[in-house]
PDB file of C-alpha atoms in Angstrom:
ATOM      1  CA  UNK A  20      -4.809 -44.062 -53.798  1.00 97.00           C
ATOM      2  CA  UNK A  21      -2.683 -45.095 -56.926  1.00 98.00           C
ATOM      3  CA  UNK A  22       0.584 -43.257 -56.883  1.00 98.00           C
ATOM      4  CA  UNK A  23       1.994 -41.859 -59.780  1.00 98.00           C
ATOM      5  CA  UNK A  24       6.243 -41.430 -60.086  1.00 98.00           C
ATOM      6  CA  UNK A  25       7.714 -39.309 -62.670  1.00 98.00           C
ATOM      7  CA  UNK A  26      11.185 -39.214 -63.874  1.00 97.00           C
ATOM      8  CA  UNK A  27      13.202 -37.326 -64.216  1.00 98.00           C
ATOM      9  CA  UNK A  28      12.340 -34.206 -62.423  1.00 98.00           C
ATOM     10  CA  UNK A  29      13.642 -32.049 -65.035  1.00 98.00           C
ATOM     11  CA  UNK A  30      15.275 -32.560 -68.573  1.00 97.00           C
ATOM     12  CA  UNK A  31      17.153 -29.893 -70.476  1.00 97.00           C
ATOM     13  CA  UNK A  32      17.057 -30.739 -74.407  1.00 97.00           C
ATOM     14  CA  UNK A  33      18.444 -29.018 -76.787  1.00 97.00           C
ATOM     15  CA  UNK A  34      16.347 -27.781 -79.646  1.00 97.00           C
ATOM     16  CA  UNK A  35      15.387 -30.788 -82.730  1.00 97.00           C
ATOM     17  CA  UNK A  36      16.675 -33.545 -80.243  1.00 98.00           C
ATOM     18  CA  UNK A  37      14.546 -35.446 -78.436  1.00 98.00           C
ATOM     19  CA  UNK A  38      13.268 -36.039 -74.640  1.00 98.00           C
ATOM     20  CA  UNK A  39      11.461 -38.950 -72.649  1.00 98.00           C
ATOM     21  CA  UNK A  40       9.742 -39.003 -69.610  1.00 98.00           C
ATOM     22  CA  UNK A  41       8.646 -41.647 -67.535  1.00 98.00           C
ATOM     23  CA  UNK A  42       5.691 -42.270 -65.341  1.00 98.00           C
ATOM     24  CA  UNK A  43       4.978 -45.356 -63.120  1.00 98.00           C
ATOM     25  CA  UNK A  44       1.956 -46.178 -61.257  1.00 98.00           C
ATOM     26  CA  UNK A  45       1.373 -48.324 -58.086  1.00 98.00           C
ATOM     27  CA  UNK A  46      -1.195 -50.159 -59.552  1.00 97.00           C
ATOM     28  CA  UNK A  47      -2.308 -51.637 -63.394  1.00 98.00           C
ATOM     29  CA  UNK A  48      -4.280 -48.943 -64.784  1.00 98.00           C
ATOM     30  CA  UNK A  49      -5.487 -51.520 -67.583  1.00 97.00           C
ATOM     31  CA  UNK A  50      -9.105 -51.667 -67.195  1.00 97.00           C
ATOM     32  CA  UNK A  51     -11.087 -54.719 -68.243  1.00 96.00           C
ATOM     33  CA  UNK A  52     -12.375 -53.001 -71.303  1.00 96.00           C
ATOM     34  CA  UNK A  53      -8.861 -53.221 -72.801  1.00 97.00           C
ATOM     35  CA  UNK A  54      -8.290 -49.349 -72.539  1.00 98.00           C
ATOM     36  CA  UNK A  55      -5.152 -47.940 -70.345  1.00 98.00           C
ATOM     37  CA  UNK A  56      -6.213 -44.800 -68.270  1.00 98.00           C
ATOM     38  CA  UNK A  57      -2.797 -42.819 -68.412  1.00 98.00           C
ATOM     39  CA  UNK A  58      -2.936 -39.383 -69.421  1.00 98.00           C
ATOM     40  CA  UNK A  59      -0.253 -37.078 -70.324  1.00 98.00           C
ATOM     41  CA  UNK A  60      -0.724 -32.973 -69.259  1.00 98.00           C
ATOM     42  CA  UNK A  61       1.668 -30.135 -70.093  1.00 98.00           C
ATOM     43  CA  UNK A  62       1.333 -26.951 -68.260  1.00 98.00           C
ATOM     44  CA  UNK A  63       3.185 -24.037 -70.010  1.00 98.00           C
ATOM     45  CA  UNK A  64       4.489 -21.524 -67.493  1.00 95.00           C
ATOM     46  CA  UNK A  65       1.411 -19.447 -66.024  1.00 95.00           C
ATOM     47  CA  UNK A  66      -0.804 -21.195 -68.047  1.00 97.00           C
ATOM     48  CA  UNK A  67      -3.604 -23.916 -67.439  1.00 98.00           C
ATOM     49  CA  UNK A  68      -2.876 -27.764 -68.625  1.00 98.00           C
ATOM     50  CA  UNK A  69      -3.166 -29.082 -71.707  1.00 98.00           C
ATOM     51  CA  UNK A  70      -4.037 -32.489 -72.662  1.00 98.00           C
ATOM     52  CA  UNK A  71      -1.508 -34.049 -74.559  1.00 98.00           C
ATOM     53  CA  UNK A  72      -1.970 -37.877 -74.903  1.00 98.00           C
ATOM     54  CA  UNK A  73      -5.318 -39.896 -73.798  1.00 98.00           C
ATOM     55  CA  UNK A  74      -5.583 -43.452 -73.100  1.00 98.00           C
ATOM     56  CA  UNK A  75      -2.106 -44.007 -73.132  1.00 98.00           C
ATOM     57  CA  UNK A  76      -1.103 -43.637 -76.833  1.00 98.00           C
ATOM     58  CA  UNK A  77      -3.714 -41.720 -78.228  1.00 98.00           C
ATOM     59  CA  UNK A  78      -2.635 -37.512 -79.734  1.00 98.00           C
ATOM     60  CA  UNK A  79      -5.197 -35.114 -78.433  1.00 98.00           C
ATOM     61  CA  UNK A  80      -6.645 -33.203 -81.034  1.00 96.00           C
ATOM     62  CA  UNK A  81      -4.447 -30.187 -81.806  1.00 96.00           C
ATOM     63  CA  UNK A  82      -1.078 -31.685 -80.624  1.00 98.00           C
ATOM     64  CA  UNK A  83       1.756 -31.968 -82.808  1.00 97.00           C
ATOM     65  CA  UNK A  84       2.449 -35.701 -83.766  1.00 96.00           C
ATOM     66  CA  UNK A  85       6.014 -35.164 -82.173  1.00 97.00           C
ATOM     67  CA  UNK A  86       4.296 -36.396 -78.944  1.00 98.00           C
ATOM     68  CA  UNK A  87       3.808 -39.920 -78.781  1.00 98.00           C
ATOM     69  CA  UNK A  88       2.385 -41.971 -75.710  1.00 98.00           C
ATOM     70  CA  UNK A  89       3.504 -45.839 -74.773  1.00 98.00           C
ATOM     71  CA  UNK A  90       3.683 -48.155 -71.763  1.00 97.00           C
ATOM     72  CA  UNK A  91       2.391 -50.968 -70.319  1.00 94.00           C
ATOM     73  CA  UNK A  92       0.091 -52.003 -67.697  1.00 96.00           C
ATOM     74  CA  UNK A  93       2.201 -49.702 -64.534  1.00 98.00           C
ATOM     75  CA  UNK A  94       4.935 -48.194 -66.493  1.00 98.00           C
ATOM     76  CA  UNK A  95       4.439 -45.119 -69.363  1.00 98.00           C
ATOM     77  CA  UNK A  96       6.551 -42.802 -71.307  1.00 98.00           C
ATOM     78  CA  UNK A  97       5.782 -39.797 -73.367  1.00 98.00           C
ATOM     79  CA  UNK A  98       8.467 -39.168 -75.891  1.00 98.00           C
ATOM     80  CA  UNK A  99       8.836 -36.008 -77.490  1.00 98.00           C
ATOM     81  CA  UNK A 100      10.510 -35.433 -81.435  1.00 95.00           C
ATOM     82  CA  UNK A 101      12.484 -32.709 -82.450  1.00 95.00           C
ATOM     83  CA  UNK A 102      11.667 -30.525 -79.265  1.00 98.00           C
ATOM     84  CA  UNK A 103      11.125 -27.264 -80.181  1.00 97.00           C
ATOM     85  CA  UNK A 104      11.118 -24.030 -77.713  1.00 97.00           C
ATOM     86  CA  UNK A 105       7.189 -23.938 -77.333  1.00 96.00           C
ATOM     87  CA  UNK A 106       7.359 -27.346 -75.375  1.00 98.00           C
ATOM     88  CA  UNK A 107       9.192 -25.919 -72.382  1.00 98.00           C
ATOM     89  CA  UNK A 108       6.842 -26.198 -69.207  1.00 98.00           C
ATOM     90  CA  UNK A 109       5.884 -29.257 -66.718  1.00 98.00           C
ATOM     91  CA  UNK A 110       4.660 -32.466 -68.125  1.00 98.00           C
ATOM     92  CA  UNK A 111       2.232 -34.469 -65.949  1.00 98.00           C
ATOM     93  CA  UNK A 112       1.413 -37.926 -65.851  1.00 98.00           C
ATOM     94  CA  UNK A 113      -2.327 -38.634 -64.255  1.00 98.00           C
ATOM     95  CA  UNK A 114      -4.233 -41.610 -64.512  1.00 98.00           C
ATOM     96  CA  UNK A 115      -8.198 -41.681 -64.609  1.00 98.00           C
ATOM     97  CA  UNK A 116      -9.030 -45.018 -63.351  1.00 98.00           C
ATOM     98  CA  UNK A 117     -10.094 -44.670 -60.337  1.00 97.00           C
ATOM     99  CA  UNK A 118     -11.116 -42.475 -57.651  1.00 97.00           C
ATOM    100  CA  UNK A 119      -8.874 -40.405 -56.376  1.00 98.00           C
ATOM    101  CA  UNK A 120      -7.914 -39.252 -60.274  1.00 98.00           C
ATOM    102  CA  UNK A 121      -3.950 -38.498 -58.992  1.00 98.00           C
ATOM    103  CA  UNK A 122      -1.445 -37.058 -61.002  1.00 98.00           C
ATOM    104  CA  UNK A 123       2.669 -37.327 -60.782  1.00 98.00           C
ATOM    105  CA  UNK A 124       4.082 -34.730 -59.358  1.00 98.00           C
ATOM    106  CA  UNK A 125       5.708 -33.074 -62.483  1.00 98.00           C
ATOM    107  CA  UNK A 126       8.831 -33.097 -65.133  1.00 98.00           C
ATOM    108  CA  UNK A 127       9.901 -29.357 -66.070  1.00 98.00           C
ATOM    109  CA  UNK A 128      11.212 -29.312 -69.528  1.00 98.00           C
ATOM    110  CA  UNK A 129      13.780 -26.841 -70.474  1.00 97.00           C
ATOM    111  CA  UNK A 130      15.440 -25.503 -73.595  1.00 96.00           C
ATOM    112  CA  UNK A 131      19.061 -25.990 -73.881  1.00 94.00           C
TER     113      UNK A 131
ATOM    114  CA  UNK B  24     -14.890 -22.211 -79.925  1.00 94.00           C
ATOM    115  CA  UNK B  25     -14.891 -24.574 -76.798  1.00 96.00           C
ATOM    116  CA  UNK B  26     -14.347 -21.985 -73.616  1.00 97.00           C
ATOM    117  CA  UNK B  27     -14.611 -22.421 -69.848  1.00 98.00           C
ATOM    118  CA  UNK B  28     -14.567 -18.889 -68.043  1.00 98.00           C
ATOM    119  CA  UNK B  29     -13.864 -19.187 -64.402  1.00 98.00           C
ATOM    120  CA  UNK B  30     -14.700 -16.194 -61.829  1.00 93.00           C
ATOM    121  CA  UNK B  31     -12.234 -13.937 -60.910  1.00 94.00           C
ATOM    122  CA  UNK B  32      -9.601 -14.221 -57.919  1.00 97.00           C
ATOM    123  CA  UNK B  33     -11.100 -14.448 -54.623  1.00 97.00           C
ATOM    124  CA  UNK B  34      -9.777 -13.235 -51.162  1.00 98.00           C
ATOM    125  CA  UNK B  35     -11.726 -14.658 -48.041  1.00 98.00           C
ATOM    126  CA  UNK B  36     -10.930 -14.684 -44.107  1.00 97.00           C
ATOM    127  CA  UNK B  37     -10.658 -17.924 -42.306  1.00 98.00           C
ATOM    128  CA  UNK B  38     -13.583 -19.693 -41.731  1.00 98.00           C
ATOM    129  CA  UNK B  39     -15.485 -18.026 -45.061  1.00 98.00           C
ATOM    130  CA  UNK B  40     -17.471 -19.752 -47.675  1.00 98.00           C
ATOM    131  CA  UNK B  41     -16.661 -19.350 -51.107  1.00 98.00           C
ATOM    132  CA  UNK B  42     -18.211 -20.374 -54.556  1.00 98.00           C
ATOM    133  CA  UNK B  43     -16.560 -20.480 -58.097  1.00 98.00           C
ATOM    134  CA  UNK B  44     -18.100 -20.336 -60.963  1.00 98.00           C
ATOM    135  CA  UNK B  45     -17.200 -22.059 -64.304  1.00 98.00           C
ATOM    136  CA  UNK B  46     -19.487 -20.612 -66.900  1.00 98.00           C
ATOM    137  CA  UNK B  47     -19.375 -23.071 -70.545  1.00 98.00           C
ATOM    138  CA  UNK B  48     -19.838 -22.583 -74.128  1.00 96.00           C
ATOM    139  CA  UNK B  49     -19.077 -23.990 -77.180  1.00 95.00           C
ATOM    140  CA  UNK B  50     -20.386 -27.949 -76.514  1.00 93.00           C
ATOM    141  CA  UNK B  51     -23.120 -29.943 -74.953  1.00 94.00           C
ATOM    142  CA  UNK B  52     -22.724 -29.168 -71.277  1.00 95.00           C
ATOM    143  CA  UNK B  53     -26.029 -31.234 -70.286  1.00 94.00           C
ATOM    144  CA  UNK B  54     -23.908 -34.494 -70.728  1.00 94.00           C
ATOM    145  CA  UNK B  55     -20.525 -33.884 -70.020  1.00 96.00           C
ATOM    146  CA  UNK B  56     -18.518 -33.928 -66.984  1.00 97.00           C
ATOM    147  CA  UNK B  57     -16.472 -31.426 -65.228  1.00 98.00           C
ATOM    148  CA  UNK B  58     -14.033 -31.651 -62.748  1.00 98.00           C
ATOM    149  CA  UNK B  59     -12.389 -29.170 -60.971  1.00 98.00           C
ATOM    150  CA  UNK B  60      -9.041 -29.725 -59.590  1.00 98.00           C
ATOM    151  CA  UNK B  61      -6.759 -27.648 -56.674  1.00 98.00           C
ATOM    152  CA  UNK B  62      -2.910 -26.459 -57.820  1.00 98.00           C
ATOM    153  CA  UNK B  63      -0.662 -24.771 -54.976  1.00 98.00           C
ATOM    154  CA  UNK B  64       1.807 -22.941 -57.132  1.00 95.00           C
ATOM    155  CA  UNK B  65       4.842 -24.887 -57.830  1.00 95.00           C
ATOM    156  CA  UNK B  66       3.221 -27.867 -56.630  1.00 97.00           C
ATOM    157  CA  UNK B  67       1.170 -30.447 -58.865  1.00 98.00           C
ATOM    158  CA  UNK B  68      -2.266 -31.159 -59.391  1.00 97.00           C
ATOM    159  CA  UNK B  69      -5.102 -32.369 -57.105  1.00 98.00           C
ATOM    160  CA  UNK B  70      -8.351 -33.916 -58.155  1.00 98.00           C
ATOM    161  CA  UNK B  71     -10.951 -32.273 -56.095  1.00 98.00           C
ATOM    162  CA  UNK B  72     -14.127 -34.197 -57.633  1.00 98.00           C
ATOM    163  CA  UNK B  73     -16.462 -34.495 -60.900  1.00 98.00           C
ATOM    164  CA  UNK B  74     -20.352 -34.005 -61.709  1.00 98.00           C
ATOM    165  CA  UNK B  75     -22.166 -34.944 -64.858  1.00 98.00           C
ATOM    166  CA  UNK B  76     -24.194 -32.217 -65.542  1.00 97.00           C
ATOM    167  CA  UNK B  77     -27.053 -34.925 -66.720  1.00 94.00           C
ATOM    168  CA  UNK B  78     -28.357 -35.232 -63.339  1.00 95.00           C
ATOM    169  CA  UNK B  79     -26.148 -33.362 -61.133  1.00 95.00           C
ATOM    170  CA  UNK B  80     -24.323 -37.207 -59.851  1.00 97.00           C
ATOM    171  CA  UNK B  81     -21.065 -36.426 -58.119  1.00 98.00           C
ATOM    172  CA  UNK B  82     -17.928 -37.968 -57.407  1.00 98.00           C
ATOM    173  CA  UNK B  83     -15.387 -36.525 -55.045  1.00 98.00           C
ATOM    174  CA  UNK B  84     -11.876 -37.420 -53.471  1.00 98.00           C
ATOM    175  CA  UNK B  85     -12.174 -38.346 -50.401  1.00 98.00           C
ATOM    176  CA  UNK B  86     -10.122 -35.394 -49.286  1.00 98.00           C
ATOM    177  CA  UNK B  87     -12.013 -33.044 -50.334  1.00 98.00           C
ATOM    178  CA  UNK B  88     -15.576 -34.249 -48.826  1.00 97.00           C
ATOM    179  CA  UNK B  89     -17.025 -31.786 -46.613  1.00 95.00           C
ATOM    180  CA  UNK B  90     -14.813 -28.924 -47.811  1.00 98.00           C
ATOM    181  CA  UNK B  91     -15.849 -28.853 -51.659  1.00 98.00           C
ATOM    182  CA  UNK B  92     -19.465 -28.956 -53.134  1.00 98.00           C
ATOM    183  CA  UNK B  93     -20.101 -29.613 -56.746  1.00 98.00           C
ATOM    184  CA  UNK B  94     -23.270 -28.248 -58.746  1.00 98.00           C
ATOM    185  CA  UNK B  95     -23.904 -27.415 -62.079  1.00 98.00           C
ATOM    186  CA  UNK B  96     -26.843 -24.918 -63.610  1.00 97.00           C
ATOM    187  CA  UNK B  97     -27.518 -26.670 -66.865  1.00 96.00           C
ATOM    188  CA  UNK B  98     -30.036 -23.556 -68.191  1.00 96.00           C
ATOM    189  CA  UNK B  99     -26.761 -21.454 -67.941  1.00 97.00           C
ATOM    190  CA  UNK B 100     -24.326 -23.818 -68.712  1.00 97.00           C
ATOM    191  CA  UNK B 101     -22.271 -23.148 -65.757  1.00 98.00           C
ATOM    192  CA  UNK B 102     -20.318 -25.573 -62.880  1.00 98.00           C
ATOM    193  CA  UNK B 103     -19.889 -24.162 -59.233  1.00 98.00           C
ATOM    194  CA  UNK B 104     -17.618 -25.563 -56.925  1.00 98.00           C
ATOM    195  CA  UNK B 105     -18.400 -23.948 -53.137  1.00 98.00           C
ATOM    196  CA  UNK B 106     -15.460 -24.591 -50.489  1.00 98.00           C
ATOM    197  CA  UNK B 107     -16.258 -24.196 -47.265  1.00 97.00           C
ATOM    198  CA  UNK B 108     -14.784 -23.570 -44.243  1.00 98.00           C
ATOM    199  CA  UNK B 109     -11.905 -21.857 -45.527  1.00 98.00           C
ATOM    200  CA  UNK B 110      -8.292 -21.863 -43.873  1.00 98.00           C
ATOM    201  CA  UNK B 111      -5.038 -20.801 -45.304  1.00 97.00           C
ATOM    202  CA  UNK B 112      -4.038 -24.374 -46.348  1.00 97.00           C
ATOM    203  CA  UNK B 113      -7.046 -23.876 -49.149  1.00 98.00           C
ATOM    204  CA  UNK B 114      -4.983 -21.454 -50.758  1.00 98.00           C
ATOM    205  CA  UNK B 115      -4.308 -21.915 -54.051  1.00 98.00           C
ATOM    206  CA  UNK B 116      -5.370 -22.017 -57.626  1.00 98.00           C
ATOM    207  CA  UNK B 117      -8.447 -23.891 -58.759  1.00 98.00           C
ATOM    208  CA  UNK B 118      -9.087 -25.233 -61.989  1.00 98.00           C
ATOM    209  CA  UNK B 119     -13.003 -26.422 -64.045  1.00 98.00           C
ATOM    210  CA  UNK B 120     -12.069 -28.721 -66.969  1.00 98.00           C
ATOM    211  CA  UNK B 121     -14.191 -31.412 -68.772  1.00 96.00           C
ATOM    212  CA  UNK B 122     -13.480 -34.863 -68.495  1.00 91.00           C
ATOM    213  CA  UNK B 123     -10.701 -36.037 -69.385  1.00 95.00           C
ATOM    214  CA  UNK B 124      -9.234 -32.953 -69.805  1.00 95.00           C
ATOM    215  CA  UNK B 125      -9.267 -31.876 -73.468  1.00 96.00           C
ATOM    216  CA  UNK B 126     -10.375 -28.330 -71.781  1.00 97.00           C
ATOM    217  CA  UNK B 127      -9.856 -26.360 -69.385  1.00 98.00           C
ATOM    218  CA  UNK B 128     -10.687 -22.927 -67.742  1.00 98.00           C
ATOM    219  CA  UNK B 129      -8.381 -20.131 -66.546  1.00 98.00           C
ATOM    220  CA  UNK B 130      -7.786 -20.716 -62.994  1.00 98.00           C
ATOM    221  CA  UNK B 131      -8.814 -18.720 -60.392  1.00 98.00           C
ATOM    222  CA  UNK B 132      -6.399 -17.776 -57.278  1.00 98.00           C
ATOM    223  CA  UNK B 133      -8.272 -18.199 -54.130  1.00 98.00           C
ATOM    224  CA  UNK B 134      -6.388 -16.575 -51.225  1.00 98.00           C
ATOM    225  CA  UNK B 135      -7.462 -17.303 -47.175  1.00 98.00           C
ATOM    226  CA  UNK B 136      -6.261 -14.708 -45.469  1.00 97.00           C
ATOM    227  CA  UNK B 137      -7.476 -12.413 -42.634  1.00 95.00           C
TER     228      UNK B 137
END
């Protein structure tokens, strides 16, 4: 199974700076079509998870453009702008490659 | 609107069946695909498996073979996932959402307990 590491395991930003989180996967999840399967997730506390960034770099419709998606072929970061107190919950990092689908295991975002 | 309404919380004895429900509206459900995924709370997220609702074609984790079955009722729109065999270590909250995730449904707590 492709293992996905996230770091760190919880940021604390203050309010219009920003944040970065990482994501690393055991394996390339560049696929021969030229598309990167790394996904970005944020689960808001007792909520379900949202879909934040697709294909690496892409915004999910509905997401503020202060999320932004990069990487490479094992390594990925989601930066977030001028955090703002609605972003607080757990960012995951999944990628859809392959079967198992596997997910990191979670950075908790909190509000200065 | 896009909406995926899961069945309410369940709460089975070892050993028990149970079946979720993930009833859709909102988009073509005949050709999508749904997966439904497994959270422990305060732990992350498991892939469980997908169908395509096309022609019922499944794809599961290999973890989850023999313990989760994946159907779909395309007159109705809806995605069941049964689990089977039921012990406390199947615990947790369960999750429908399309592929790749742009929605998702409410969860539903399943508790194994006698």
């Amino acid at each position: 199974d492709i293992v996905m590491t996230q770091a760190p395991l919880s940021v604390s930003v203050t309010p219009g700076e920003s944040a970065s989180i990482s994501c690393r996967s055991s394996k390339s999840l560049l696929h021969s079509n030229g598309i990167t399967y790394v996904y970005w997730y944020l689960q808001k506390p007792g909520k379900s998870p949202q879909l934040l960034i697709y294909r690496m770099s892409n915004l999910a419709s509905g997401v503020p453009d202060r999320f932004s998606g990069s990487g490479s072929e094992t390594d990925f970061t989601l930066k977030i702008s001028r955090v703002e107190a609605e972003d607080v919950g757990i960012y995951y990092c999944g990628q859809l490659l392959e079967n198992p689908f596997t997910f990191g295991s979670g950075t908790k975002l909190e509000i200065k | 609107q896009v909406k995926l309404q899961q069945s309410g919380a369940e709460l089975v004895k070892p050993g028990a069946s149970v079946k979720l429900s993930c009833k859709t509206s909102g988009y073509t459900f005949s050709t999508s695909y749904m997966s439904w995924f497994k959270q422990i709370p305060g732990q992350s997220i498991e892939w469980i498996g997908m169908i395509y609702a096309g022609d019922g074609g499944t794809g599961y984790n290999q973890k989850f073979k023999g313990k989760a079955t994946l159907t779909v009722d395309t007159s109705s729109s809806t995605a069941y996932m049964d689990l089977s065999s039921l012990t406390t270590e199947d615990s947790a909250v369960y999750f429908c959402a399309d592929y790749p995730g742009r929605y998702w449904g409410q969860g539903v707590m399943v508790t194994v307990s006698s």
